[in-house]
Coordinates of C-alpha atoms and ligand atoms in Angstrom, one line a residue:
M1 CA 0.0 0.0 0.0
T2 CA 1.4 3.4 -0.9
E3 CA 1.7 6.4 1.4
A4 CA -0.8 8.2 -0.7
Y5 CA -3.4 5.5 0.0
Y6 CA -2.9 5.8 3.8
K7 CA -2.9 9.6 3.4
S8 CA -6.3 9.5 1.7
I9 CA -7.7 7.0 4.3
R10 CA -6.3 9.2 7.1
K11 CA -8.0 12.3 5.6
N12 CA -11.3 10.5 5.2
I13 CA -11.3 9.1 8.7
L14 CA -10.2 12.4 10.2
L15 CA -12.9 14.4 8.3
S16 CA -15.7 12.1 9.4
M17 CA -14.4 11.9 12.9
I18 CA -14.3 15.7 13.2
L19 CA -17.5 16.5 11.2
V20 CA -19.8 13.8 12.7
P21 CA -19.5 15.0 16.3
A22 CA -18.7 18.6 15.5
I23 CA -21.8 19.4 13.4
P24 CA -24.4 18.4 16.0
F25 CA -22.2 20.0 18.7
I26 CA -22.1 23.3 16.9
I27 CA -25.8 23.2 16.0
S28 CA -26.9 22.4 19.5
L29 CA -24.5 25.0 21.0
G30 CA -25.8 27.5 18.5
I31 CA -29.4 26.8 19.4
G32 CA -28.5 26.9 23.1
Y33 CA -26.6 30.1 22.5
Y34 CA -29.5 31.7 20.7
Y35 CA -32.1 30.8 23.3
F36 CA -29.9 31.5 26.2
T37 CA -28.8 35.0 25.0
A38 CA -32.4 35.8 24.1
S39 CA -33.7 34.8 27.5
L40 CA -30.9 36.7 29.2
E41 CA -31.6 39.8 27.1
N42 CA -35.3 39.5 27.9
S43 CA -34.7 39.1 31.6
T44 CA -32.3 42.1 31.6
I45 CA -35.0 44.2 29.9
A46 CA -37.8 42.8 32.2
T47 CA -35.7 43.7 35.3
M48 CA -35.2 47.2 34.0
K49 CA -38.9 47.6 33.2
R50 CA -39.8 46.5 36.7
I51 CA -37.4 49.2 38.1
V52 CA -39.0 51.8 35.8
E53 CA -42.5 50.9 37.0
D54 CA -41.5 51.0 40.7
H55 CA -39.8 54.4 40.1
R56 CA -42.7 55.8 38.3
H57 CA -45.0 54.8 41.2
M58 CA -42.7 56.4 43.7
I59 CA -42.5 59.7 41.8
E60 CA -46.3 59.8 41.3
S61 CA -46.9 59.0 44.9
F62 CA -44.6 61.9 45.9
L63 CA -46.5 64.3 43.7
T64 CA -49.9 62.9 44.8
E65 CA -49.0 63.2 48.5
R66 CA -47.8 66.8 48.0
T67 CA -51.1 67.7 46.2
D68 CA -53.1 66.0 49.0
D69 CA -51.2 68.0 51.6
L70 CA -52.4 71.2 49.9
E71 CA -55.9 69.8 49.5
F72 CA -55.9 69.0 53.2
I73 CA -55.0 72.6 54.1
L74 CA -57.8 73.9 51.8
Q75 CA -60.3 71.6 53.7
S76 CA -59.0 72.7 57.1
Y77 CA -58.7 76.5 56.7
T78 CA -60.8 79.3 55.3
Y79 CA -59.5 81.9 52.9
E80 CA -59.5 84.5 55.6
Q81 CA -57.5 82.4 58.0
L82 CA -54.9 81.5 55.4
S83 CA -54.6 85.1 54.2
R84 CA -53.2 86.0 57.6
P85 CA -49.4 85.8 57.6
D86 CA -49.1 84.3 61.1
T87 CA -51.6 81.5 60.2
L88 CA -49.9 80.8 56.9
T89 CA -46.5 80.6 58.7
R90 CA -47.9 78.1 61.2
V91 CA -49.5 76.1 58.4
F92 CA -46.3 76.1 56.4
E93 CA -44.3 75.0 59.5
N94 CA -46.8 72.1 59.9
L95 CA -46.4 71.3 56.2
Q96 CA -42.6 71.3 56.5
A97 CA -42.8 68.9 59.4
R98 CA -44.7 66.5 57.1
S99 CA -42.4 66.9 54.1
A100 CA -39.2 68.9 53.8
A101 CA -39.8 69.2 50.1
F102 CA -41.9 72.4 50.4
V103 CA -39.9 75.6 49.9
D104 CA -42.7 78.2 50.2
L105 CA -46.5 78.5 50.4
G106 CA -48.8 81.2 48.9
I107 CA -52.4 82.2 48.8
F108 CA -53.9 83.8 45.6
D109 CA -57.3 85.4 45.1
Q110 CA -59.4 85.0 42.0
Q111 CA -57.5 87.8 40.2
G112 CA -54.2 86.1 40.7
R113 CA -53.0 88.5 43.4
H114 CA -50.6 86.9 45.8
V115 CA -52.5 87.8 49.0
A116 CA -50.3 85.9 51.4
Y117 CA -46.9 84.3 51.1
H118 CA -44.5 82.4 53.3
G119 CA -41.1 81.7 51.9
P120 CA -37.6 83.0 51.1
Y121 CA -38.6 85.3 48.2
A122 CA -40.3 88.7 48.2
L123 CA -43.3 87.7 46.1
E124 CA -46.2 89.1 48.1
W125 CA -48.8 91.1 46.1
K126 CA -47.3 90.1 42.8
V127 CA -50.0 89.5 40.2
Y128 CA -50.0 86.0 38.5
R129 CA -53.2 86.4 36.5
D130 CA -51.4 85.9 33.1
E131 CA -49.0 83.1 34.3
I132 CA -49.6 79.7 32.7
W133 CA -49.8 77.9 36.0
F134 CA -52.5 80.3 37.3
R135 CA -54.6 80.0 34.3
E136 CA -54.3 76.2 34.3
V137 CA -55.2 75.8 38.0
M138 CA -58.2 78.0 37.6
K139 CA -59.3 75.8 34.7
Q140 CA -58.5 72.3 36.1
G141 CA -58.8 72.7 39.9
Y142 CA -55.2 71.5 40.5
Y143 CA -52.0 71.9 38.6
I144 CA -48.4 70.8 38.7
S145 CA -46.2 73.1 36.6
D146 CA -43.1 72.3 34.6
I147 CA -39.9 73.7 35.8
F148 CA -39.8 77.4 35.1
L149 CA -37.9 80.5 36.3
G150 CA -40.9 82.7 37.4
Y151 CA -40.4 86.0 39.2
R152 CA -37.7 84.5 41.4
K153 CA -35.5 83.7 38.2
V154 CA -34.6 80.3 39.7
P155 CA -35.7 77.0 38.1
H156 CA -38.5 75.5 40.2
F157 CA -41.9 73.9 39.9
V158 CA -45.1 74.5 41.8
I159 CA -48.2 72.6 42.8
A160 CA -51.4 74.6 43.0
V161 CA -54.9 73.7 44.1
T162 CA -58.1 75.8 44.0
R163 CA -61.0 76.0 46.4
Q164 CA -64.4 77.2 45.5
G165 CA -65.9 79.0 48.6
N166 CA -69.4 80.4 48.8
D167 CA -68.4 83.8 47.5
R168 CA -65.0 83.3 46.0
K169 CA -62.6 81.0 44.3
W170 CA -59.0 81.1 45.6
V171 CA -55.8 79.2 45.1
I172 CA -53.1 77.7 47.3
R173 CA -49.7 77.2 45.8
A174 CA -46.5 75.6 47.0
T175 CA -43.1 75.4 45.5
I176 CA -41.3 72.0 45.6
D177 CA -37.6 71.9 46.5
T178 CA -35.9 71.1 43.2
Q179 CA -32.9 69.5 45.0
I180 CA -35.1 67.1 46.9
F181 CA -37.2 66.3 43.9
N182 CA -34.0 65.8 41.8
A183 CA -32.5 63.5 44.3
L184 CA -35.8 61.5 44.4
V185 CA -35.9 61.1 40.6
E186 CA -32.2 60.4 40.2
A187 CA -32.2 57.8 42.9
V188 CA -32.1 54.9 40.6
R189 CA -29.2 52.6 40.8
I190 CA -28.8 50.2 37.9
G191 CA -25.4 48.8 37.2
R192 CA -22.5 51.3 36.8
T193 CA -24.1 53.7 34.3
G194 CA -27.9 53.4 35.0
E195 CA -29.7 56.8 35.4
A196 CA -33.2 58.3 35.5
Y197 CA -34.6 61.7 34.6
L198 CA -37.8 63.5 33.7
L199 CA -38.6 65.3 30.4
N200 CA -41.7 67.3 29.8
A201 CA -43.8 66.8 26.6
E202 CA -41.4 69.1 24.7
G203 CA -38.4 67.1 25.7
V204 CA -37.1 69.7 28.2
L205 CA -35.2 68.3 31.3
Q206 CA -37.3 68.6 34.5
T207 CA -34.6 67.0 36.6
R208 CA -30.8 66.9 36.1
R209 CA -29.3 64.1 34.1
R210 CA -26.3 62.4 35.6
S211 CA -24.6 61.8 32.2
G212 CA -24.9 65.5 31.3
G213 CA -27.8 67.9 31.1
D214 CA -29.0 70.6 33.5
L215 CA -32.5 71.7 34.4
M216 CA -34.5 73.2 31.6
E217 CA -32.0 72.1 29.0
K218 CA -33.2 70.1 26.0
P219 CA -30.9 67.1 25.3
A220 CA -30.2 66.5 21.6
D221 CA -30.7 62.8 22.0
L222 CA -33.6 61.3 20.1
I223 CA -36.1 59.8 22.5
E224 CA -38.9 57.4 21.6
Y225 CA -42.2 58.0 23.4
P226 CA -44.6 55.2 24.4
R227 CA -47.2 54.7 21.7
S228 CA -50.8 54.9 22.6
G229 CA -51.8 51.7 24.5
E230 CA -48.1 51.1 25.4
K231 CA -47.2 51.3 29.0
N232 CA -43.6 51.8 28.3
R233 CA -41.2 51.8 25.3
T234 CA -37.9 50.0 25.2
F235 CA -35.2 50.9 22.6
I236 CA -31.5 50.9 22.1
R237 CA -30.0 54.1 20.6
N238 CA -26.7 55.8 20.4
D239 CA -26.7 59.2 22.2
T240 CA -24.8 62.3 21.0
S241 CA -21.5 61.0 22.5
G242 CA -21.8 57.9 20.3
E243 CA -22.4 55.6 23.3
A244 CA -25.2 53.0 22.8
Y245 CA -27.9 53.1 25.5
L246 CA -30.6 50.7 26.5
C247 CA -33.5 53.1 27.2
I248 CA -37.0 52.7 28.7
T249 CA -39.5 55.5 28.7
T250 CA -42.9 55.8 30.5
W251 CA -45.4 58.6 30.9
L252 CA -46.1 59.8 34.4
R253 CA -49.8 60.4 35.3
D254 CA -51.6 62.8 32.9
K255 CA -48.8 62.3 30.3
K256 CA -47.3 65.5 31.7
W257 CA -43.8 64.2 32.3
L258 CA -41.9 61.4 30.7
L259 CA -39.7 59.3 32.9
V260 CA -36.6 58.1 31.1
V261 CA -34.4 55.3 32.6
R262 CA -31.4 54.4 30.6
Q263 CA -28.1 52.4 31.0
E264 CA -25.1 52.0 28.7
K265 CA -25.8 48.9 26.6
A266 CA -22.4 47.3 27.3
D267 CA -23.1 47.7 31.1
A268 CA -26.7 46.5 30.8
F269 CA -25.8 43.4 28.9
N270 CA -22.6 42.7 30.9
A271 CA -23.9 39.3 32.0
L272 CA -24.8 38.6 28.4
R273 CA -21.2 39.3 27.3
S274 CA -19.8 37.1 30.0
A275 CA -22.2 34.3 28.9
I276 CA -21.0 34.8 25.3
Y277 CA -17.4 34.5 26.3
G278 CA -18.3 31.4 28.4
I279 CA -20.1 29.8 25.5
L280 CA -17.2 30.7 23.1
L281 CA -14.8 29.1 25.5
I282 CA -16.9 25.9 25.8
W283 CA -17.1 25.9 22.0
L284 CA -13.4 26.2 21.6
I285 CA -12.5 23.6 24.2
G286 CA -15.2 21.2 22.9
L287 CA -13.9 21.6 19.3
G288 CA -10.3 21.3 20.5
V289 CA -11.2 18.0 22.3
I290 CA -13.0 16.7 19.2
V291 CA -10.1 17.6 16.9
G292 CA -7.5 16.2 19.4
V293 CA -9.3 12.9 19.9
A294 CA -10.0 12.6 16.1
F295 CA -6.2 13.1 15.4
Y296 CA -5.2 10.6 18.1
V297 CA -7.7 7.9 17.1
T298 CA -7.1 8.4 13.4
S299 CA -3.3 8.0 13.8
R300 CA -3.9 4.9 15.9
I301 CA -6.3 3.4 13.3
V302 CA -4.0 4.2 10.4
S303 CA -0.9 2.8 12.1
R304 CA -2.8 -0.3 13.1
M305 CA -3.9 -0.6 9.5
K306 CA -0.3 -0.3 8.3
E307 CA 0.7 -3.0 10.8
M308 CA -2.1 -5.3 9.7
D309 CA -1.2 -4.8 6.0
S310 CA 2.4 -5.5 6.6
E311 CA 1.5 -8.6 8.6
K312 CA -0.8 -9.7 5.7
E313 CA 2.1 -9.1 3.3
Q314 CA 4.4 -11.2 5.4
L315 CA 1.8 -13.9 5.8
G316 CA 1.4 -14.0 2.1
Q317 CA 5.1 -14.4 1.6
Q318 CA 5.3 -17.1 4.2
L319 CA 2.4 -19.0 2.6
I320 CA 4.2 -18.8 -0.8
R321 CA 7.3 -20.2 0.9
A322 CA 5.4 -22.9 2.7
Q323 CA 3.6 -23.9 -0.5
R324 CA 6.9 -24.1 -2.3
L325 CA 8.4 -26.2 0.5
A326 CA 5.3 -28.5 0.3
E327 CA 5.7 -28.9 -3.4
L328 CA 9.4 -29.5 -3.0
G329 CA 8.6 -32.2 -0.4
E330 CA 6.1 -33.8 -2.8
M331 CA 8.6 -33.7 -5.6
A332 CA 11.3 -35.2 -3.4
A333 CA 8.9 -38.0 -2.3
G334 CA 8.0 -38.7 -5.9
F335 CA 11.6 -38.6 -6.9
A336 CA 12.6 -40.9 -4.1
H337 CA 9.9 -43.3 -5.1
E338 CA 11.0 -43.3 -8.7
I339 CA 14.7 -43.8 -7.7
N340 CA 13.7 -46.6 -5.3
N341 CA 12.3 -48.9 -7.9
P342 CA 15.4 -49.0 -10.2
L343 CA 17.4 -49.1 -7.0
Q344 CA 15.6 -52.3 -5.9
I345 CA 16.3 -53.8 -9.3
I346 CA 19.9 -52.8 -9.1
K347 CA 20.0 -54.3 -5.7
S348 CA 18.5 -57.6 -6.7
E349 CA 20.8 -57.7 -9.8
Q350 CA 23.8 -57.0 -7.5
T351 CA 22.7 -59.7 -5.1
L352 CA 22.5 -62.1 -8.1
I353 CA 26.0 -61.0 -9.3
S354 CA 27.4 -61.4 -5.8
M355 CA 25.9 -64.9 -5.5
N356 CA 27.2 -66.0 -8.9
F357 CA 30.6 -64.5 -8.1
S358 CA 30.7 -66.4 -4.8
E359 CA 29.7 -69.6 -6.5
L360 CA 32.4 -69.2 -9.2
R361 CA 35.0 -68.3 -6.7
D362 CA 34.0 -71.1 -4.3
G363 CA 33.9 -73.6 -7.2
G364 CA 37.5 -72.6 -8.1
E365 CA 36.5 -71.3 -11.5
L366 CA 38.0 -68.0 -10.6
K367 CA 41.5 -68.1 -9.4
P368 CA 42.4 -66.1 -6.4
S369 CA 44.3 -63.1 -7.4
D370 CA 44.7 -59.4 -6.6
T371 CA 42.3 -58.5 -9.3
L372 CA 39.7 -60.9 -7.9
A373 CA 40.2 -59.3 -4.4
E374 CA 39.7 -55.9 -5.9
L375 CA 36.6 -57.1 -7.7
A376 CA 35.2 -58.4 -4.4
D377 CA 35.9 -55.1 -2.7
S378 CA 34.2 -53.2 -5.5
M379 CA 31.1 -55.3 -5.2
A380 CA 31.0 -54.8 -1.4
Q381 CA 31.3 -51.1 -2.0
I382 CA 28.5 -51.2 -4.5
D383 CA 26.4 -53.1 -1.9
L384 CA 27.2 -50.5 0.7
Q385 CA 26.4 -47.5 -1.6
I386 CA 23.1 -49.1 -2.7
E387 CA 22.2 -49.5 0.9
R388 CA 23.0 -45.8 1.5
C389 CA 20.9 -44.7 -1.4
A390 CA 18.1 -46.9 -0.2
G391 CA 18.4 -45.4 3.3
I392 CA 18.3 -41.8 1.8
T393 CA 15.2 -42.5 -0.4
Q394 CA 13.5 -44.2 2.6
A395 CA 14.2 -41.1 4.7
I396 CA 12.7 -38.9 2.0
L397 CA 9.7 -41.1 1.8
R398 CA 9.3 -41.0 5.6
F399 CA 9.5 -37.2 5.5
G400 CA 6.8 -37.1 2.9
R401 CA 4.5 -39.2 5.0
Q402 CA 4.9 -37.1 8.1
S403 CA 1.5 -35.4 7.7
E404 CA -0.3 -38.5 8.8
P405 CA 0.8 -39.0 12.5
K406 CA 1.6 -42.5 13.5
L407 CA 1.1 -42.9 17.2
Q408 CA 3.2 -45.2 19.1
D409 CA 5.2 -45.5 22.4
V410 CA 8.5 -43.7 22.0
D411 CA 11.4 -44.7 24.2
L412 CA 13.0 -41.4 24.9
R413 CA 16.2 -43.0 26.2
A414 CA 17.0 -44.1 22.6
F415 CA 15.0 -41.5 20.8
I416 CA 16.7 -38.3 22.2
P417 CA 20.3 -39.5 21.4
Q418 CA 19.1 -40.3 17.8
V419 CA 17.8 -36.8 17.2
M420 CA 20.9 -35.3 18.9
D421 CA 23.0 -37.2 16.4
M422 CA 21.2 -35.4 13.6
V423 CA 22.6 -32.1 14.7
A424 CA 25.9 -33.3 16.0
K425 CA 27.7 -32.4 12.8
K426 CA 26.3 -28.8 12.8
A427 CA 27.2 -28.5 16.5
S428 CA 30.8 -29.7 16.1
V429 CA 31.4 -27.3 13.1
S430 CA 30.1 -24.4 15.4
G431 CA 32.3 -25.4 18.3
I432 CA 29.3 -26.3 20.5
A433 CA 29.8 -28.8 23.2
V434 CA 26.7 -31.0 23.3
T435 CA 26.1 -32.9 26.5
R436 CA 23.2 -35.0 27.7
K437 CA 21.9 -36.6 30.9
I438 CA 19.2 -39.0 30.0
A439 CA 18.0 -40.6 33.3
E440 CA 17.5 -44.3 33.2
D441 CA 14.1 -43.9 34.7
T442 CA 12.9 -41.7 31.8
P443 CA 9.6 -43.3 30.9
P444 CA 8.4 -43.7 27.3
V445 CA 5.8 -41.2 25.9
H446 CA 2.9 -41.9 23.5
G447 CA 3.0 -39.9 20.3
D448 CA 4.2 -39.6 16.7
P449 CA 8.0 -40.0 16.6
G450 CA 8.1 -37.7 13.5
Q451 CA 6.4 -34.9 15.3
L452 CA 8.5 -35.4 18.4
Q453 CA 11.6 -35.3 16.3
Q454 CA 10.4 -32.0 14.7
V455 CA 9.9 -30.5 18.2
L456 CA 13.4 -31.5 19.4
L457 CA 15.1 -30.6 16.2
N458 CA 13.5 -27.1 16.2
L459 CA 14.6 -26.6 19.8
F460 CA 18.1 -27.8 19.1
N461 CA 18.4 -25.6 16.0
N462 CA 17.0 -22.5 17.9
A463 CA 19.5 -23.1 20.7
M464 CA 22.4 -23.4 18.3
D465 CA 21.4 -20.3 16.5
A466 CA 21.3 -18.4 19.8
I467 CA 24.7 -19.8 20.8
I468 CA 26.3 -18.9 17.5
S469 CA 24.9 -15.4 17.6
K470 CA 26.4 -14.9 21.1
N471 CA 29.6 -17.0 21.1
G472 CA 30.5 -17.3 17.5
S473 CA 32.2 -20.7 16.9
S474 CA 33.7 -21.4 20.3
G475 CA 32.5 -21.7 23.9
G476 CA 28.9 -22.8 23.1
R477 CA 27.2 -25.3 25.4
L478 CA 24.0 -27.2 24.7
H479 CA 22.7 -29.6 27.4
I480 CA 19.8 -31.9 27.1
S481 CA 18.3 -33.7 30.1
S482 CA 15.3 -36.0 30.6
G483 CA 13.8 -37.8 33.5
R484 CA 10.6 -38.7 35.4
K485 CA 9.0 -35.6 36.7
N486 CA 6.5 -37.2 39.0
D487 CA 4.5 -40.4 38.8
C488 CA 2.8 -39.6 35.5
N489 CA 5.0 -37.1 33.7
V490 CA 8.3 -36.9 31.8
E491 CA 10.4 -33.8 31.8
I492 CA 12.8 -32.9 28.9
Q493 CA 15.0 -29.8 29.2
I494 CA 17.1 -28.1 26.5
R495 CA 19.5 -25.7 28.0
D496 CA 21.9 -23.4 26.1
N497 CA 24.3 -20.6 26.9
G498 CA 23.2 -18.4 23.9
C499 CA 22.1 -14.8 23.7
G500 CA 19.0 -15.4 25.8
I501 CA 15.6 -13.7 25.3
N502 CA 14.5 -10.3 26.8
P503 CA 11.4 -10.4 29.0
E504 CA 9.2 -8.6 26.4
D505 CA 10.1 -11.1 23.7
L506 CA 9.8 -14.0 26.1
K507 CA 6.0 -13.4 26.3
K508 CA 5.8 -13.7 22.5
V509 CA 8.1 -16.6 21.6
F510 CA 5.2 -19.1 21.2
S511 CA 3.1 -16.7 19.1
P512 CA 2.9 -17.6 15.4
F513 CA 5.2 -15.4 13.2
F514 CA 7.1 -14.0 16.1
T515 CA 10.8 -14.0 15.0
T516 CA 13.8 -11.9 15.7
K517 CA 15.7 -13.5 12.9
P518 CA 16.4 -11.6 9.6
V519 CA 13.9 -11.9 6.8
G520 CA 14.4 -15.2 4.9
K521 CA 16.0 -16.9 7.9
G522 CA 13.2 -17.3 10.4
T523 CA 9.5 -17.8 9.8
G524 CA 8.5 -17.4 13.5
L525 CA 6.4 -20.6 13.1
G526 CA 8.8 -23.1 14.7
L527 CA 7.9 -22.7 18.4
S528 CA 4.2 -22.2 17.8
V529 CA 4.1 -25.4 15.8
C530 CA 6.1 -27.2 18.6
Y531 CA 3.7 -25.8 21.2
G532 CA 0.7 -27.1 19.2
I533 CA 2.3 -30.6 18.9
I534 CA 3.1 -30.9 22.6
D535 CA -0.3 -29.5 23.5
K536 CA -2.0 -32.2 21.3
M537 CA 0.1 -34.8 23.1
G538 CA -1.4 -33.6 26.4
G539 CA 1.8 -31.9 27.5
E540 CA 3.1 -28.5 28.3
M541 CA 5.9 -26.4 27.0
A542 CA 7.6 -23.4 28.7
A543 CA 10.6 -21.2 28.3
S544 CA 12.7 -19.3 30.8
S545 CA 15.6 -17.1 29.9
E546 CA 18.1 -14.6 31.1
E547 CA 19.2 -12.1 28.5
G548 CA 22.8 -12.6 27.6
Q549 CA 23.1 -15.7 29.7
G550 CA 21.1 -18.4 28.1
T551 CA 17.7 -20.1 27.7
V552 CA 16.0 -23.2 29.0
F553 CA 13.0 -24.8 27.2
T554 CA 11.1 -27.3 29.4
I555 CA 8.7 -29.9 28.0
H556 CA 6.4 -32.0 30.2
L557 CA 4.7 -34.9 28.6
P558 CA 2.4 -37.6 30.1
A559 CA 4.3 -40.8 30.6
A560 CA 3.1 -43.8 28.6
V561 CA 3.6 -46.2 31.5
Ligands
ADP601 P1 12.1 -18.7 14.1 O1 13.2 -19.7 14.6 O2 11.7 -18.9 12.7 O3 12.5 -17.3 14.4 P2 10.7 -19.8 16.3 O4 9.2 -19.8 16.6 O5 11.3 -21.1 16.4 O6 10.8 -19.1 14.9 O7 11.4 -18.8 17.4 C1 10.8 -17.6 17.6 C2 11.9 -16.7 18.2 O8 12.2 -17.1 19.5 C3 13.2 -16.7 17.5 O9 13.3 -15.7 16.5 C4 14.2 -16.2 18.6 O10 14.2 -14.8 18.8 C5 13.5 -16.8 19.9 N1 14.2 -18.0 20.4 C6 13.8 -19.3 20.3 N2 14.6 -20.1 20.9 C7 15.6 -19.4 21.4 C8 16.8 -19.7 22.2 N3 17.1 -20.9 22.6 N4 17.6 -18.6 22.6 C9 17.2 -17.3 22.2 N5 16.1 -17.0 21.5 C10 15.3 -18.0 21.1

């Protein structure tokens, strides 16, 4: 598989692993964000509206109470009584005791003449007939003026109430302390920048504005008035300084004054901003986690795929090799069979020749001579070589038949030395001292001798490979021992002083295809096949090793007797 193939798989897995969780995550967070911010915005506005309503009530109550104070005086005193300065002074003092908001008090006759006055200004006997407030109070019965300068040339507002006596209509008027009224209206605390002020119908300030604007000034900011049927109006607008404000406006009773409560938008929606930052943070972290996990899992999947592909590749190669070996084995068996037949004929012919030769020699037809002796030697040699060839072909044929196990009792005392002889040549060439200790009480085992031979040969060959890799061609030691383990088991041990196996590899030596040998040298199948053979025979196989010191393979097999 090419790198480009893995790259495209990696890209596809990565994309789906990021998009599949990220899309619903983003959508749900987006929906959550929308509803959350909307509800937060609504609750901020609702809170502000509640404050505006409460504030409106408070201001209206203040004005109503002050009007009622004046009504009460009108009920309690006659025109004549109140026209007397000493009575008016007493009444004013009582009034002041109830509310410090009163600055002065005056009594006016029907022509607008100021017949009695108690207060800090010299306003007695001034004529107010043409003043707006006087005309309005005469018309309506009571009147609360806008802020105006009047004769005193100081911004103030008045509350006036009329009384219709038997013979006359007269007016009582009180001036309200602008400072106290201002403080009352201003006393709204919302966040850092919240403020409240009053405008009259023409948009002129009736109280001071904290963010700038004195009494009787007309701020340039555009204000939206509540529409008919609307209790209050909410809007967001930039003021002349460019700052965006969240504003709520509501009419006071009689639509005379407009209460404006406003707060800088950033301040009002502070919680909203924090929530947005919080959601953004969750979004970033969530996305980061999704991307991180996707990268991690994808790289694990792709590297596992690479491993599996290369294992598959190796397996394929090994299968090809195994098939080739099997074919070779079959060919060798066929070949041995073919050779065996003529060999048998040669052997019988040779037996015939030998017989005739012996008869001729014994009958004295052939005179003893050196040539005759040489001829006899040659025929003996031919016999010997024919026997060798027969032995080799028999061995090849036996090898070919190994797949069908032939179970029998195997006497290990004779069997182990035979197998050891097979590797004796290789051992001596590599300078390996092969020793054995086959206990006399080693019981026979029941199994297929061919398979048992395969197991021992594999263990001997592995041991010799390990010895050679560590010691080269001198100093190697291979020791084989056997004996009765307990009543029903036999123990065979193969001990070497080779390179040993590290603890990590030791766990894997019996796994198929595990090999540390270079490609082409080891298949990694030897020990797993051995393990399978011993297991089938009802035995066990184990390895212990010390890296750099050597290895011991131990086999336990059930004893046949
Ligand atoms: P192969 O011989 O084809 O590698 P085996 O299954 O027979 O396959 O052995 C697996 C691995 O076990 C070997 O590659 C080697 O690393 C290790 N091994 C087996 N026997 C020994 C031993 N006696 N000393 C050191 N290592 C051994």
